[in-house]
PDB file of C-alpha atoms in Angstrom:
ATOM      1  CA  GLN H   1     102.511  65.432 103.094  1.00  0.00           C
ATOM      2  CA  LYS H   2     102.888  69.190 103.272  1.00  0.00           C
ATOM      3  CA  GLU H   3     100.891  70.961 105.943  1.00  0.00           C
ATOM      4  CA  VAL H   4      99.320  73.240 103.349  1.00  0.00           C
ATOM      5  CA  GLU H   5      98.627  72.013  99.838  1.00  0.00           C
ATOM      6  CA  GLN H   6      97.889  74.031  96.739  1.00  0.00           C
ATOM      7  CA  ASN H   7      97.792  73.266  93.058  1.00  0.00           C
ATOM      8  CA  SER H   8     100.878  74.940  91.614  1.00  0.00           C
ATOM      9  CA  GLY H   9      99.129  75.828  88.374  1.00  0.00           C
ATOM     10  CA  PRO H  10      99.438  77.853  86.347  1.00  0.00           C
ATOM     11  CA  LEU H  11      95.752  78.652  86.391  1.00  0.00           C
ATOM     12  CA  SER H  12      94.903  80.551  83.235  1.00  0.00           C
ATOM     13  CA  VAL H  13      91.713  82.613  82.999  1.00  0.00           C
ATOM     14  CA  PRO H  14      90.596  85.294  80.537  1.00  0.00           C
ATOM     15  CA  GLU H  15      90.138  88.867  81.666  1.00  0.00           C
ATOM     16  CA  GLY H  16      86.776  89.385  83.342  1.00  0.00           C
ATOM     17  CA  ALA H  17      86.366  85.754  84.375  1.00  0.00           C
ATOM     18  CA  ILE H  18      86.244  84.303  87.891  1.00  0.00           C
ATOM     19  CA  ALA H  19      89.469  82.732  89.143  1.00  0.00           C
ATOM     20  CA  SER H  20      89.078  80.022  91.762  1.00  0.00           C
ATOM     21  CA  LEU H  21      92.055  79.097  93.926  1.00  0.00           C
ATOM     22  CA  ASN H  22      91.976  76.178  96.335  1.00  0.00           C
ATOM     23  CA  CYS H  23      93.928  75.124  99.385  1.00  0.00           C
ATOM     24  CA  THR H  24      93.792  72.231 101.837  1.00  0.00           C
ATOM     25  CA  TYR H  25      95.522  71.928 105.180  1.00  0.00           C
ATOM     26  CA  SER H  26      96.338  69.036 107.434  1.00  0.00           C
ATOM     27  CA  ASP H  27      96.447  70.493 110.962  1.00  0.00           C
ATOM     28  CA  ARG H  28      92.949  70.423 112.428  1.00  0.00           C
ATOM     29  CA  VAL H  29      93.839  72.891 115.180  1.00  0.00           C
ATOM     30  CA  SER H  30      94.584  75.609 112.615  1.00  0.00           C
ATOM     31  CA  GLN H  31      92.641  78.714 113.502  1.00  0.00           C
ATOM     32  CA  SER H  32      93.460  81.409 110.996  1.00  0.00           C
ATOM     33  CA  PHE H  33      93.695  81.369 107.252  1.00  0.00           C
ATOM     34  CA  PHE H  34      95.203  83.923 104.950  1.00  0.00           C
ATOM     35  CA  TRP H  35      95.656  84.545 101.274  1.00  0.00           C
ATOM     36  CA  TYR H  36      98.764  86.385 100.147  1.00  0.00           C
ATOM     37  CA  ARG H  37      99.560  87.613  96.671  1.00  0.00           C
ATOM     38  CA  GLN H  38     103.179  87.568  95.579  1.00  0.00           C
ATOM     39  CA  TYR H  39     104.640  89.058  92.452  1.00  0.00           C
ATOM     40  CA  SER H  40     107.942  87.619  91.266  1.00  0.00           C
ATOM     41  CA  GLY H  41     110.830  88.799  93.434  1.00  0.00           C
ATOM     42  CA  LYS H  42     108.513  90.751  95.715  1.00  0.00           C
ATOM     43  CA  SER H  43     107.268  90.128  99.226  1.00  0.00           C
ATOM     44  CA  PRO H  44     103.946  88.444  99.988  1.00  0.00           C
ATOM     45  CA  GLU H  45     101.085  90.936 100.258  1.00  0.00           C
ATOM     46  CA  LEU H  46      98.116  90.098 102.467  1.00  0.00           C
ATOM     47  CA  ILE H  47      94.840  90.266 100.547  1.00  0.00           C
ATOM     48  CA  MET H  48      92.365  88.257 102.637  1.00  0.00           C
ATOM     49  CA  SER H  49      92.016  86.698 106.058  1.00  0.00           C
ATOM     50  CA  ILE H  50      89.283  84.383 107.313  1.00  0.00           C
ATOM     51  CA  TYR H  51      88.780  82.767 110.698  1.00  0.00           C
ATOM     52  CA  SER H  52      85.311  81.181 110.736  1.00  0.00           C
ATOM     53  CA  ASN H  53      83.417  78.872 108.445  1.00  0.00           C
ATOM     54  CA  GLY H  54      81.618  80.448 105.541  1.00  0.00           C
ATOM     55  CA  ASP H  55      82.322  83.213 103.080  1.00  0.00           C
ATOM     56  CA  LYS H  56      84.056  86.531 103.515  1.00  0.00           C
ATOM     57  CA  GLU H  57      83.902  89.123 100.772  1.00  0.00           C
ATOM     58  CA  ASP H  58      86.184  92.097 100.201  1.00  0.00           C
ATOM     59  CA  GLY H  59      85.769  93.866  96.889  1.00  0.00           C
ATOM     60  CA  ARG H  60      86.453  91.442  94.062  1.00  0.00           C
ATOM     61  CA  PHE H  61      87.810  88.839  96.479  1.00  0.00           C
ATOM     62  CA  THR H  62      85.836  86.185  98.363  1.00  0.00           C
ATOM     63  CA  ALA H  63      87.465  83.781 100.767  1.00  0.00           C
ATOM     64  CA  GLN H  64      85.652  80.579 101.703  1.00  0.00           C
ATOM     65  CA  LEU H  65      86.487  78.374 104.666  1.00  0.00           C
ATOM     66  CA  ASN H  66      85.263  74.886 105.511  1.00  0.00           C
ATOM     67  CA  LYS H  67      87.000  73.642 108.644  1.00  0.00           C
ATOM     68  CA  ALA H  68      85.277  70.244 108.560  1.00  0.00           C
ATOM     69  CA  SER H  69      86.784  69.595 105.144  1.00  0.00           C
ATOM     70  CA  GLN H  70      90.003  71.463 106.013  1.00  0.00           C
ATOM     71  CA  TYR H  71      89.566  73.489 102.886  1.00  0.00           C
ATOM     72  CA  VAL H  72      89.936  77.173 102.096  1.00  0.00           C
ATOM     73  CA  SER H  73      89.470  78.889  98.773  1.00  0.00           C
ATOM     74  CA  LEU H  74      89.799  82.283  97.154  1.00  0.00           C
ATOM     75  CA  LEU H  75      87.566  83.568  94.386  1.00  0.00           C
ATOM     76  CA  ILE H  76      88.628  86.545  92.306  1.00  0.00           C
ATOM     77  CA  ARG H  77      85.786  88.088  90.333  1.00  0.00           C
ATOM     78  CA  ASP H  78      86.275  90.164  87.195  1.00  0.00           C
ATOM     79  CA  SER H  79      89.900  89.031  86.964  1.00  0.00           C
ATOM     80  CA  GLN H  80      92.340  91.599  85.624  1.00  0.00           C
ATOM     81  CA  PRO H  81      95.761  91.094  84.018  1.00  0.00           C
ATOM     82  CA  SER H  82      97.224  92.869  87.070  1.00  0.00           C
ATOM     83  CA  ASP H  83      95.935  89.965  89.182  1.00  0.00           C
ATOM     84  CA  SER H  84      98.503  87.727  87.494  1.00  0.00           C
ATOM     85  CA  ALA H  85     100.727  86.607  90.353  1.00  0.00           C
ATOM     86  CA  THR H  86     101.345  83.706  92.677  1.00  0.00           C
ATOM     87  CA  TYR H  87      98.717  83.305  95.372  1.00  0.00           C
ATOM     88  CA  LEU H  88      99.927  81.802  98.613  1.00  0.00           C
ATOM     89  CA  CYS H  89      97.563  80.157 101.044  1.00  0.00           C
ATOM     90  CA  ALA H  90      98.812  80.468 104.621  1.00  0.00           C
ATOM     91  CA  VAL H  91      97.557  78.726 107.725  1.00  0.00           C
ATOM     92  CA  ARG H  92      98.249  79.602 111.323  1.00  0.00           C
ATOM     93  CA  GLY H  93      97.796  77.618 114.507  1.00  0.00           C
ATOM     94  CA  PHE H  94      99.059  79.621 117.446  1.00  0.00           C
ATOM     95  CA  GLN H  95     102.302  81.098 116.207  1.00  0.00           C
ATOM     96  CA  LYS H  96     104.075  80.554 112.943  1.00  0.00           C
ATOM     97  CA  LEU H  97     102.419  80.984 109.598  1.00  0.00           C
ATOM     98  CA  VAL H  98     102.772  78.006 107.285  1.00  0.00           C
ATOM     99  CA  PHE H  99     102.560  78.631 103.564  1.00  0.00           C
ATOM    100  CA  GLY H 100     101.444  76.466 100.722  1.00  0.00           C
ATOM    101  CA  THR H 101     103.582  76.283  97.610  1.00  0.00           C
ATOM    102  CA  GLY H 102     101.367  78.825  95.892  1.00  0.00           C
ATOM    103  CA  THR H 103      99.224  78.822  92.772  1.00  0.00           C
ATOM    104  CA  ARG H 104     100.373  80.841  89.811  1.00  0.00           C
ATOM    105  CA  LEU H 105      97.482  82.740  88.235  1.00  0.00           C
ATOM    106  CA  LEU H 106      97.690  84.066  84.684  1.00  0.00           C
ATOM    107  CA  VAL H 107      94.969  86.444  83.508  1.00  0.00           C
ATOM    108  CA  SER H 108      95.058  87.002  79.787  1.00  0.00           C
ATOM    109  CA  PRO H 109      93.727  90.255  78.207  1.00  0.00           C
TER     110      PRO H 109
ATOM    111  CA  ALA F   1     101.784 103.956 106.893  1.00  0.00           C
ATOM    112  CA  ALA F   2     105.118 102.594 108.043  1.00  0.00           C
ATOM    113  CA  GLY F   3     105.932  99.092 106.878  1.00  0.00           C
ATOM    114  CA  VAL F   4     108.444  96.446 107.771  1.00  0.00           C
ATOM    115  CA  ILE F   5     111.907  97.614 106.780  1.00  0.00           C
ATOM    116  CA  GLN F   6     114.635  95.192 105.808  1.00  0.00           C
ATOM    117  CA  SER F   7     118.248  95.862 105.008  1.00  0.00           C
ATOM    118  CA  PRO F   8     120.149  95.388 102.893  1.00  0.00           C
ATOM    119  CA  ARG F   9     117.938  94.800  99.851  1.00  0.00           C
ATOM    120  CA  HIS F  10     120.649  92.822  98.100  1.00  0.00           C
ATOM    121  CA  LEU F  11     123.703  91.067  99.466  1.00  0.00           C
ATOM    122  CA  ILE F  12     126.404  89.160  97.654  1.00  0.00           C
ATOM    123  CA  LYS F  13     128.710  86.919  99.646  1.00  0.00           C
ATOM    124  CA  GLU F  14     131.167  84.152  98.972  1.00  0.00           C
ATOM    125  CA  LYS F  15     131.092  80.661 100.423  1.00  0.00           C
ATOM    126  CA  ARG F  16     132.125  80.412 104.045  1.00  0.00           C
ATOM    127  CA  GLU F  17     131.596  84.121 104.646  1.00  0.00           C
ATOM    128  CA  THR F  18     129.149  85.572 107.159  1.00  0.00           C
ATOM    129  CA  ALA F  19     126.136  87.797 106.619  1.00  0.00           C
ATOM    130  CA  THR F  20     123.842  89.844 108.848  1.00  0.00           C
ATOM    131  CA  LEU F  21     120.316  90.733 107.795  1.00  0.00           C
ATOM    132  CA  LYS F  22     118.351  93.379 109.638  1.00  0.00           C
ATOM    133  CA  CYS F  23     114.636  93.834 110.138  1.00  0.00           C
ATOM    134  CA  TYR F  24     112.748  96.779 111.593  1.00  0.00           C
ATOM    135  CA  PRO F  25     109.129  95.855 112.356  1.00  0.00           C
ATOM    136  CA  ILE F  26     106.101  98.061 111.996  1.00  0.00           C
ATOM    137  CA  PRO F  27     105.999 100.467 114.972  1.00  0.00           C
ATOM    138  CA  ARG F  28     104.340  98.876 118.019  1.00  0.00           C
ATOM    139  CA  HIS F  29     104.606  95.389 116.558  1.00  0.00           C
ATOM    140  CA  ASP F  30     106.204  93.111 119.110  1.00  0.00           C
ATOM    141  CA  THR F  31     106.614  89.912 117.126  1.00  0.00           C
ATOM    142  CA  VAL F  32     109.083  89.284 114.315  1.00  0.00           C
ATOM    143  CA  TYR F  33     109.275  86.296 111.999  1.00  0.00           C
ATOM    144  CA  TRP F  34     112.004  85.262 109.554  1.00  0.00           C
ATOM    145  CA  TYR F  35     111.266  83.331 106.389  1.00  0.00           C
ATOM    146  CA  GLN F  36     113.509  81.945 103.654  1.00  0.00           C
ATOM    147  CA  GLN F  37     112.226  81.604 100.098  1.00  0.00           C
ATOM    148  CA  GLY F  38     114.244  79.814  97.469  1.00  0.00           C
ATOM    149  CA  PRO F  39     113.545  80.291  93.737  1.00  0.00           C
ATOM    150  CA  GLY F  40     110.119  78.903  92.878  1.00  0.00           C
ATOM    151  CA  GLN F  41     109.594  77.786  96.468  1.00  0.00           C
ATOM    152  CA  ASP F  42     107.131  78.817  99.151  1.00  0.00           C
ATOM    153  CA  PRO F  43     108.409  80.824 102.111  1.00  0.00           C
ATOM    154  CA  GLN F  44     109.878  78.535 104.752  1.00  0.00           C
ATOM    155  CA  PHE F  45     109.623  79.580 108.375  1.00  0.00           C
ATOM    156  CA  LEU F  46     112.969  79.969 110.121  1.00  0.00           C
ATOM    157  CA  ILE F  47     112.408  81.515 113.534  1.00  0.00           C
ATOM    158  CA  SER F  48     110.268  84.028 115.405  1.00  0.00           C
ATOM    159  CA  PHE F  49     110.590  86.325 118.397  1.00  0.00           C
ATOM    160  CA  TYR F  50     108.031  87.793 120.728  1.00  0.00           C
ATOM    161  CA  GLU F  51     109.016  90.491 123.185  1.00  0.00           C
ATOM    162  CA  LYS F  52     112.705  89.803 122.544  1.00  0.00           C
ATOM    163  CA  MET F  53     112.411  86.108 123.328  1.00  0.00           C
ATOM    164  CA  GLN F  54     112.468  83.291 120.788  1.00  0.00           C
ATOM    165  CA  SER F  55     108.875  82.152 120.420  1.00  0.00           C
ATOM    166  CA  ASP F  56     109.086  79.466 117.729  1.00  0.00           C
ATOM    167  CA  LYS F  57     111.732  77.739 115.688  1.00  0.00           C
ATOM    168  CA  GLY F  58     111.442  76.232 112.249  1.00  0.00           C
ATOM    169  CA  SER F  59     113.941  74.973 109.715  1.00  0.00           C
ATOM    170  CA  ILE F  60     116.748  77.315 110.709  1.00  0.00           C
ATOM    171  CA  PRO F  61     120.217  75.782 110.242  1.00  0.00           C
ATOM    172  CA  ASP F  62     122.553  75.694 113.225  1.00  0.00           C
ATOM    173  CA  ARG F  63     124.859  78.042 111.260  1.00  0.00           C
ATOM    174  CA  PHE F  64     122.223  80.732 111.574  1.00  0.00           C
ATOM    175  CA  SER F  65     121.257  82.650 114.674  1.00  0.00           C
ATOM    176  CA  ALA F  66     118.899  85.499 115.309  1.00  0.00           C
ATOM    177  CA  GLN F  67     117.816  87.821 118.049  1.00  0.00           C
ATOM    178  CA  GLN F  68     115.369  90.600 118.760  1.00  0.00           C
ATOM    179  CA  PHE F  69     116.635  93.728 120.437  1.00  0.00           C
ATOM    180  CA  SER F  70     115.086  96.085 122.958  1.00  0.00           C
ATOM    181  CA  ASP F  71     113.778  98.355 120.171  1.00  0.00           C
ATOM    182  CA  TYR F  72     112.135  95.248 118.635  1.00  0.00           C
ATOM    183  CA  HIS F  73     114.309  95.187 115.575  1.00  0.00           C
ATOM    184  CA  SER F  74     115.767  91.810 114.715  1.00  0.00           C
ATOM    185  CA  GLU F  75     118.936  90.540 113.095  1.00  0.00           C
ATOM    186  CA  LEU F  76     119.543  87.241 111.351  1.00  0.00           C
ATOM    187  CA  ASN F  77     123.185  86.204 111.481  1.00  0.00           C
ATOM    188  CA  MET F  78     124.354  83.649 108.967  1.00  0.00           C
ATOM    189  CA  SER F  79     127.782  82.045 109.144  1.00  0.00           C
ATOM    190  CA  SER F  80     129.735  79.599 106.978  1.00  0.00           C
ATOM    191  CA  LEU F  81     127.527  80.503 104.056  1.00  0.00           C
ATOM    192  CA  GLU F  82     126.795  77.812 101.503  1.00  0.00           C
ATOM    193  CA  LEU F  83     125.623  78.060  97.902  1.00  0.00           C
ATOM    194  CA  GLY F  84     122.255  76.677  98.984  1.00  0.00           C
ATOM    195  CA  ASP F  85     121.707  79.640 101.288  1.00  0.00           C
ATOM    196  CA  SER F  86     121.073  81.827  98.253  1.00  0.00           C
ATOM    197  CA  ALA F  87     117.470  82.900  98.631  1.00  0.00           C
ATOM    198  CA  LEU F  88     115.124  85.731  99.397  1.00  0.00           C
ATOM    199  CA  TYR F  89     114.901  86.300 103.144  1.00  0.00           C
ATOM    200  CA  PHE F  90     111.737  87.898 104.410  1.00  0.00           C
ATOM    201  CA  CYS F  91     111.014  89.391 107.758  1.00  0.00           C
ATOM    202  CA  ALA F  92     107.443  89.817 108.922  1.00  0.00           C
ATOM    203  CA  SER F  93     105.971  91.472 111.971  1.00  0.00           C
ATOM    204  CA  SER F  94     102.690  91.313 113.840  1.00  0.00           C
ATOM    205  CA  LEU F  95     101.012  93.028 116.730  1.00  0.00           C
ATOM    206  CA  GLY F  96      99.641  91.292 119.737  1.00  0.00           C
ATOM    207  CA  LEU F  97     100.612  88.773 122.309  1.00  0.00           C
ATOM    208  CA  GLY F  98     102.292  86.784 119.579  1.00  0.00           C
ATOM    209  CA  HIS F  99      99.971  83.952 120.386  1.00  0.00           C
ATOM    210  CA  ALA F 100      96.806  85.390 118.895  1.00  0.00           C
ATOM    211  CA  PRO F 101      96.216  83.303 115.793  1.00  0.00           C
ATOM    212  CA  ASN F 102      94.232  85.953 113.975  1.00  0.00           C
ATOM    213  CA  GLU F 103      97.013  88.503 114.152  1.00  0.00           C
ATOM    214  CA  LYS F 104      98.019  89.353 110.617  1.00  0.00           C
ATOM    215  CA  LEU F 105     101.612  89.161 109.480  1.00  0.00           C
ATOM    216  CA  PHE F 106     102.975  91.933 107.326  1.00  0.00           C
ATOM    217  CA  PHE F 107     106.097  91.313 105.284  1.00  0.00           C
ATOM    218  CA  GLY F 108     109.094  93.444 104.468  1.00  0.00           C
ATOM    219  CA  SER F 109     110.472  93.710 100.947  1.00  0.00           C
ATOM    220  CA  GLY F 110     113.053  91.057 101.651  1.00  0.00           C
ATOM    221  CA  THR F 111     116.794  90.701 101.342  1.00  0.00           C
ATOM    222  CA  GLN F 112     118.072  88.873  98.270  1.00  0.00           C
ATOM    223  CA  LEU F 113     121.154  86.938  99.344  1.00  0.00           C
ATOM    224  CA  SER F 114     123.412  85.518  96.680  1.00  0.00           C
ATOM    225  CA  VAL F 115     126.223  83.199  97.739  1.00  0.00           C
ATOM    226  CA  LEU F 116     128.898  82.744  95.095  1.00  0.00           C
TER     227      LEU F 116
END
């Protein structure tokens, strides 16, 4: 079992819709959770971080964390074609960042 | 704002050759991480350094070595290259004690290594 699990997708949503990306992790001592966006051949770009249970909103993005369920999600409101990318969930204990395999999001015009 | 700088951007080598990848962290960042990402794969952690000392080790082959220098830049040395080493190599840096879990990692643009 991978430490961080994501559905590889692709997740297809129409422009303007809400995209919901999910991630589960296995290490209960994980303390920090991040969402990175990665375009093909490019480096991961940090878009959200969350450290405590609940919701955290930043513009069109909302991260949700449930440590009891070992679950973290990312909601993208008013999805745009430019949001089409692979979204990597990353989990950190004390040092290294462990990535999930990523979910490919396709937003159609 | 200054970002993580990696060089070279692209590197083509033949089997059994050696390669050196360089990483210059964001100014004042004291921790450097190396990741390897194969086609269609998630980034795999290789190794990290905090204050010039190795802080964590992941799936780095014995043929690879790395170090962090006094100016905090880091180099990943790869020897006896194999076809399977072809991948995108990312360096990331963070600020802090290196043990603060909420410290964000920022990635460089990566080095695309192709082994022929």
